[in-house]
Short mmCIF file of C-alpha atoms in Angstrom, two decimals:
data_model
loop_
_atom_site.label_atom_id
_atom_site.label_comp_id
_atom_site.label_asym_id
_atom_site.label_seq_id
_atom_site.Cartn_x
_atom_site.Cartn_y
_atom_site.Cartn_z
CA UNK O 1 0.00 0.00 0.00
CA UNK O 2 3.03 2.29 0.60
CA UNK O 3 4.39 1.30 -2.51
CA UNK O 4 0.85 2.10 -4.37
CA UNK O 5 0.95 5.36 -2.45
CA UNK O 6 3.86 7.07 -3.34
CA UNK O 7 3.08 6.36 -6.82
CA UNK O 8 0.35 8.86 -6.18
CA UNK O 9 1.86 11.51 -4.24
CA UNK O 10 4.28 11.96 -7.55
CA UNK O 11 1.39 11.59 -10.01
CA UNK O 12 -0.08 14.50 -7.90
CA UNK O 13 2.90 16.28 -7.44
CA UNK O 14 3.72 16.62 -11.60
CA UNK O 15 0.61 18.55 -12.34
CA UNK O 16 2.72 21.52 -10.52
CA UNK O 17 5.36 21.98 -12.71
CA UNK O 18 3.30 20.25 -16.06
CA UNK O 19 0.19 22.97 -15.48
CA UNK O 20 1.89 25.95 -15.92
CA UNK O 21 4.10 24.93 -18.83
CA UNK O 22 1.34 23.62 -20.76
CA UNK O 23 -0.28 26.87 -20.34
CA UNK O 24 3.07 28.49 -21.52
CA UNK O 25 2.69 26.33 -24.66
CA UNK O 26 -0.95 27.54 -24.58
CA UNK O 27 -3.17 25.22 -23.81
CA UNK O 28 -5.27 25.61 -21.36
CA UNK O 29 -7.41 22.73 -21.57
CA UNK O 30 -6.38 22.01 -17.37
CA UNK O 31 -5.08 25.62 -15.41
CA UNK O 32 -5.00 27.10 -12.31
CA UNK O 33 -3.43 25.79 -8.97
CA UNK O 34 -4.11 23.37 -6.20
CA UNK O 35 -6.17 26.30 -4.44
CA UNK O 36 -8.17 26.53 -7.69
CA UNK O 37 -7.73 24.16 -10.53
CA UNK O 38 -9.71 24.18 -14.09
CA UNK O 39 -10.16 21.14 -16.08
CA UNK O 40 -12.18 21.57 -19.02
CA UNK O 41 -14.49 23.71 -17.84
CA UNK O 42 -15.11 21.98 -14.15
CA UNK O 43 -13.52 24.09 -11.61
CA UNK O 44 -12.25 22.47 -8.62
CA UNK O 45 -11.33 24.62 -5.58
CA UNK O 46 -9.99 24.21 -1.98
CA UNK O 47 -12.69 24.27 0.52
CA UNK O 48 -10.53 26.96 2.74
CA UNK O 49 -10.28 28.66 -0.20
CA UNK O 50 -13.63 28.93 -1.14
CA UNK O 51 -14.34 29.73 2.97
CA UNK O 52 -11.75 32.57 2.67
CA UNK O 53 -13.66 34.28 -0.31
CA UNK O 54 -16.78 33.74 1.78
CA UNK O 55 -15.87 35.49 4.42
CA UNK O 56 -13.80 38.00 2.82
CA UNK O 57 -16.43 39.10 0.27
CA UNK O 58 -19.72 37.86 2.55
CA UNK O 59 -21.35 36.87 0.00
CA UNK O 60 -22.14 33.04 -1.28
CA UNK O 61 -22.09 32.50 -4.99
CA UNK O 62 -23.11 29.40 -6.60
CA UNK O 63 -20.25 28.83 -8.58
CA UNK O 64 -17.75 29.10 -6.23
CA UNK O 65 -19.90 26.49 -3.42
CA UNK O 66 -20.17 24.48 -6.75
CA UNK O 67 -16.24 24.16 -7.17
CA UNK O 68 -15.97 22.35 -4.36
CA UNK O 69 -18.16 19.57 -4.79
CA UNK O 70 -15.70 17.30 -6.39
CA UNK O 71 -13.32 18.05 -3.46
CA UNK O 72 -16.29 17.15 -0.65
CA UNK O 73 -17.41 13.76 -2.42
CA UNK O 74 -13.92 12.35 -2.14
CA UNK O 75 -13.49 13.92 1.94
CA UNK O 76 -17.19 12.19 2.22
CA UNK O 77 -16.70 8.87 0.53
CA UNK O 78 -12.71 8.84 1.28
CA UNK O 79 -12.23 10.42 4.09
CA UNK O 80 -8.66 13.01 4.18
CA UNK O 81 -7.46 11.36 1.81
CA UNK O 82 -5.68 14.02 0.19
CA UNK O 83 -3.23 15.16 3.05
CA UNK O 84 -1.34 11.89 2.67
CA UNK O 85 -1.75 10.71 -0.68
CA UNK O 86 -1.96 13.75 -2.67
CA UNK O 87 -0.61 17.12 -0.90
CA UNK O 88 3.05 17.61 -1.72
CA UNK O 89 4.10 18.99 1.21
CA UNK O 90 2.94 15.32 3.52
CA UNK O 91 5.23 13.96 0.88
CA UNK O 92 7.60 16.37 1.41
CA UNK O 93 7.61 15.65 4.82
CA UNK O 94 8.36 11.93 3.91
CA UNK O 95 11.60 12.45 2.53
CA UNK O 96 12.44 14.27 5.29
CA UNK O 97 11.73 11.02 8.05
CA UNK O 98 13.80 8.96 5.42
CA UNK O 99 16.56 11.78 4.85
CA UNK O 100 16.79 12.39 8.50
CA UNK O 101 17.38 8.04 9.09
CA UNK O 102 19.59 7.91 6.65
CA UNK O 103 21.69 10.66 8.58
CA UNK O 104 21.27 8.56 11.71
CA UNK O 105 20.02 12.22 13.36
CA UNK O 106 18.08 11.70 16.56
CA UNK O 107 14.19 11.49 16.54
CA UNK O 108 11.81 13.93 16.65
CA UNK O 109 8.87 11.76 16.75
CA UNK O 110 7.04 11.83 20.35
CA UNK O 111 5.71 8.98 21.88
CA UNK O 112 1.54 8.76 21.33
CA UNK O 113 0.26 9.80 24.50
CA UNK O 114 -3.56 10.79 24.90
CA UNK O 115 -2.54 14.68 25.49
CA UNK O 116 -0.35 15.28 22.98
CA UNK O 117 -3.47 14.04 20.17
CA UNK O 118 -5.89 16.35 22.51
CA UNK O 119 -3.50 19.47 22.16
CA UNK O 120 -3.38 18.41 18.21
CA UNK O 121 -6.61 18.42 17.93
CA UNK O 122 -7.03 21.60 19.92
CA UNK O 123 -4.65 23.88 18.00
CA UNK O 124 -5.47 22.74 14.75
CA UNK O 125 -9.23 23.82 15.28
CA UNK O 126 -7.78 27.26 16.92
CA UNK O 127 -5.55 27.70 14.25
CA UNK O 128 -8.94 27.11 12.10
CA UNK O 129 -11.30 29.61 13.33
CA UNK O 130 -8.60 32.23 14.22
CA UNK O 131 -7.94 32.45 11.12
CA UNK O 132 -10.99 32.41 9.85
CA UNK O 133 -11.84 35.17 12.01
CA UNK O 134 -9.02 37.20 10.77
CA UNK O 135 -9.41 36.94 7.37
CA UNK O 136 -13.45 38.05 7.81
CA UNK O 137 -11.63 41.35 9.61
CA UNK O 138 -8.50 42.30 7.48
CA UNK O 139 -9.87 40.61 4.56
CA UNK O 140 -6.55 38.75 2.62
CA UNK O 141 -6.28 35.28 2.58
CA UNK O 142 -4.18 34.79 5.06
CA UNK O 143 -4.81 30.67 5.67
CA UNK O 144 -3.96 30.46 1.38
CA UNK O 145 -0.47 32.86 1.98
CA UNK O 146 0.79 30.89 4.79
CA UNK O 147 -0.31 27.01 3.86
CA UNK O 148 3.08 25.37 2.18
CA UNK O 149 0.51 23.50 -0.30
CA UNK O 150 -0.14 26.46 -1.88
CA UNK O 151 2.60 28.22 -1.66
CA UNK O 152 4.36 25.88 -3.81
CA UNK O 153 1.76 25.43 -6.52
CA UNK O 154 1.17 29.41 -6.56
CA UNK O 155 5.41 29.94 -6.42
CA UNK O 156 5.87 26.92 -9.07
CA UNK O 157 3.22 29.13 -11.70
CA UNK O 158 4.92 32.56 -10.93
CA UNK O 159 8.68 30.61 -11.79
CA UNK O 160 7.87 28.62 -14.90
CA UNK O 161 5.10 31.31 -16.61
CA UNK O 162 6.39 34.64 -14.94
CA UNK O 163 10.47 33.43 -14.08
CA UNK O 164 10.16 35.19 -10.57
CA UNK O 165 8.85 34.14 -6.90
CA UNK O 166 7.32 36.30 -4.57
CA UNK O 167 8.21 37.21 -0.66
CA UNK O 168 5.31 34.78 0.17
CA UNK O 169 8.34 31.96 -0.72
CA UNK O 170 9.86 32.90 2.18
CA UNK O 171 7.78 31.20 4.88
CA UNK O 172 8.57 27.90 3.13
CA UNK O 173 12.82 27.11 3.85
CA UNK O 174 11.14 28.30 7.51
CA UNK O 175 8.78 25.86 7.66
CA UNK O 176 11.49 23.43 5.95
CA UNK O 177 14.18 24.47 8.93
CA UNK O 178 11.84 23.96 11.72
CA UNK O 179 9.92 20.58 10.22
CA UNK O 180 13.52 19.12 9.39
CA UNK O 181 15.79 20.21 13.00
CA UNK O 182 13.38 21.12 15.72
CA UNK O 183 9.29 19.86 15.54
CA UNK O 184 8.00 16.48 13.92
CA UNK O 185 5.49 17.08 11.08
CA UNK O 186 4.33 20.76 13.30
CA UNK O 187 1.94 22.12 10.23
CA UNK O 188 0.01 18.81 9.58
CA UNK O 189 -0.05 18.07 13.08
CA UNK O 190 -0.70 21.58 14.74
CA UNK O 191 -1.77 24.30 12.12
CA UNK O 192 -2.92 22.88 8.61
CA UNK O 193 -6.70 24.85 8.20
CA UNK O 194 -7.06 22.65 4.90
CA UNK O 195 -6.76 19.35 7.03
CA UNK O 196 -9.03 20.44 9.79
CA UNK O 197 -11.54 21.82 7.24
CA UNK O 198 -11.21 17.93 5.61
CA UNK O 199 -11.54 16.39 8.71
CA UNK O 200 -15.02 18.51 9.42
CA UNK O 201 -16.20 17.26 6.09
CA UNK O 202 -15.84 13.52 6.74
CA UNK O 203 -18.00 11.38 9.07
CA UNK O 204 -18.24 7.74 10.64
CA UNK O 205 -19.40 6.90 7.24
CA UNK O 206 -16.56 7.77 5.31
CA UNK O 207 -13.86 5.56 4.88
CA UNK O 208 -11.57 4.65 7.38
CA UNK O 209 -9.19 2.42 9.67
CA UNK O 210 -11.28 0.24 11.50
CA UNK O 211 -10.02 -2.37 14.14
CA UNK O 212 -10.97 -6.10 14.39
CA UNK O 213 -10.58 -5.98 18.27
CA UNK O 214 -8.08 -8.96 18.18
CA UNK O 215 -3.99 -8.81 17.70
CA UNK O 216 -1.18 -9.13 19.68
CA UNK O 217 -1.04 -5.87 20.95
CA UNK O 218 2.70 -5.49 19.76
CA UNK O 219 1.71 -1.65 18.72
CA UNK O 220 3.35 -1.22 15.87
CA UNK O 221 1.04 0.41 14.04
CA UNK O 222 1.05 3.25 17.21
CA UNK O 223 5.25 3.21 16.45
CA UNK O 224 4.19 3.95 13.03
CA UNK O 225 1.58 6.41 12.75
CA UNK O 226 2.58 9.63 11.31
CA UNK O 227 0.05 11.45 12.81
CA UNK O 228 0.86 10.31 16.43
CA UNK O 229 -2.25 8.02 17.15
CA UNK O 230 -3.62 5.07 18.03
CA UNK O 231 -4.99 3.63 14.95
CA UNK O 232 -6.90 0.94 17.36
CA UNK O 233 -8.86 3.55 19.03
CA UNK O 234 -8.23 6.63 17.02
CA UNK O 235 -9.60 5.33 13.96
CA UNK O 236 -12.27 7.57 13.70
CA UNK O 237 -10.14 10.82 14.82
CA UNK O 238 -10.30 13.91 12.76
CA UNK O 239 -5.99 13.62 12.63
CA UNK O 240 -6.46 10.84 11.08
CA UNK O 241 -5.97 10.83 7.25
CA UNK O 242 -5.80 7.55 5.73
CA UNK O 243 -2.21 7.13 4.88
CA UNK O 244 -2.81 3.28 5.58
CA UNK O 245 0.86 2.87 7.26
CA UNK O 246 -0.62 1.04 10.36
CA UNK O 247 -2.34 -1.51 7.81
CA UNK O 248 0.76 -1.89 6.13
CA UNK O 249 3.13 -2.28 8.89
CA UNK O 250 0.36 -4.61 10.83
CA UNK O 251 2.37 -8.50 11.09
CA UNK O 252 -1.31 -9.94 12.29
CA UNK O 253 -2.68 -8.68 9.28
CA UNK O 254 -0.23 -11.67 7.79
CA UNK O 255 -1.88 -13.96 9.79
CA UNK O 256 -6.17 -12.18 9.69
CA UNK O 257 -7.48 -9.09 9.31
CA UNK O 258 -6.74 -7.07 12.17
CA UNK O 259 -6.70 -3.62 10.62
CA UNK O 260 -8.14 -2.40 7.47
CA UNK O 261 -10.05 0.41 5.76
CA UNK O 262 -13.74 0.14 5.96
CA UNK O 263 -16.41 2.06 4.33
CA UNK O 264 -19.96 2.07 5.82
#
């Protein structure tokens, strides 16, 4: 499942550097960014996005609640899918855990302990409606500046079309510093608005890890979680975003199913 995985982190990652030099060549047939992305006609936006332009011009306009559809069907039937198989900053990320092995440099990773999910969870919803909040009162975008998702597809467009970044670039080799010497994963974990807006989208229905209540409690998958949880019990948490590690790295799963994604 890793394997099938990374395949589509890169197949998601090309469309930043392929859009905008197809559009140099002129077609236009697919254009935009992740925030807001065109394909033939059927636009496709970030929900925090679309929530930013909501609150910044307060008004609601069809189109704009209609370019997220796509985007809430696959949060509804797939859960958060897209943090771990799609964004290319999780993947990002990735490399970094592997890099950082390979350089035999200490851990960052905590240990899963109840309070350090609770003050996850907590900060990522703060982080959420703060900002939120701010952007209804200063009006900018301020979630879309400072989210590393879409400050790579916007910077990757200004390079390739325009040949220049911007100072928005910036915040990125910061974020790249801290995530690689001092914090473990600290924007998925404690800020991303575009995960916690995901995770508000899905339900018990959508798919997810579930647990057959029978293994030999050798918590592996706990070891393994990039998201620091318990995928036994925490299966249904809004952290949670289906990278399917703990299936993966599961020995009883060898022997039964013990964990696996479920859809209700």
């Amino acid at each position: 499942m890793n394997k099938l995985r990374k395949i589509m982190q890169f197949m998601f990652l090309a469309p930043l550097f392929i859009v905008p030099i197809l559009n140099l060549l002129e077609i236009y047939f697919i254009k935009g960014t992740y925030i807001s992305l065109d394909i033939g006609g059927v636009s496709i936006s970030d929900p925090v996005a679309v929530l930013q332009a909501l609150f910044i011009s307060h008004s609601v306009r069809p189109v704009m609640l209609a370019s997220v559809a796509i985007p809430a069907l696959i949060v509804i039937l797939f859960g958060r899918i897209w943090c771990s198989w799609a964004c290319p900053y999780y993947l990002m990320l990735d490399g970094f855990e592997k890099l950082r092995k390979k350089l035999k440099m200490k851990p960052l990773k905590p240990k899963y302990s109840p309070e350090i999910k609770r003050k996850a969870n907590i900060s990522r919803l703060a982080v959420f409606i703060i900002g939120l909040i701010i952007v209804g009162i200063a009006g900018i975008p301020l979630m879309y500046l400072i989210s590393p998702p879409s400050i790579m597809s916007s910077q990757a467009v200004l390079l390739i079309k325009y040949t220049y970044i911007t100072a928005e670039f910036i915040l990125l080799p910061v974020l790249v510093i801290i995530e690689f010497f001092f914090g473990y994963r600290i924007w998925c974990r404690y800020v991303c608005p575009t995960g916690t807006c995901l995770s508000l989208m899905q339900s018990k229905f959508s798919m997810h890890v579930e647990y057959s209540g029978n293994c030999s409690k050798c918590q592996k998958c706990v070891q393994i979680c990039p998201m620091i949880l318990d995928p036994k019990t925490d299966n249904l948490s809004s952290a949670c975003n289906n990278c399917g590690e703990c299936i993966s790295s599961c020995p009883d799963n060898q022997k039964k199913p013990t964990l696996y994604f479920k859809s209700h």
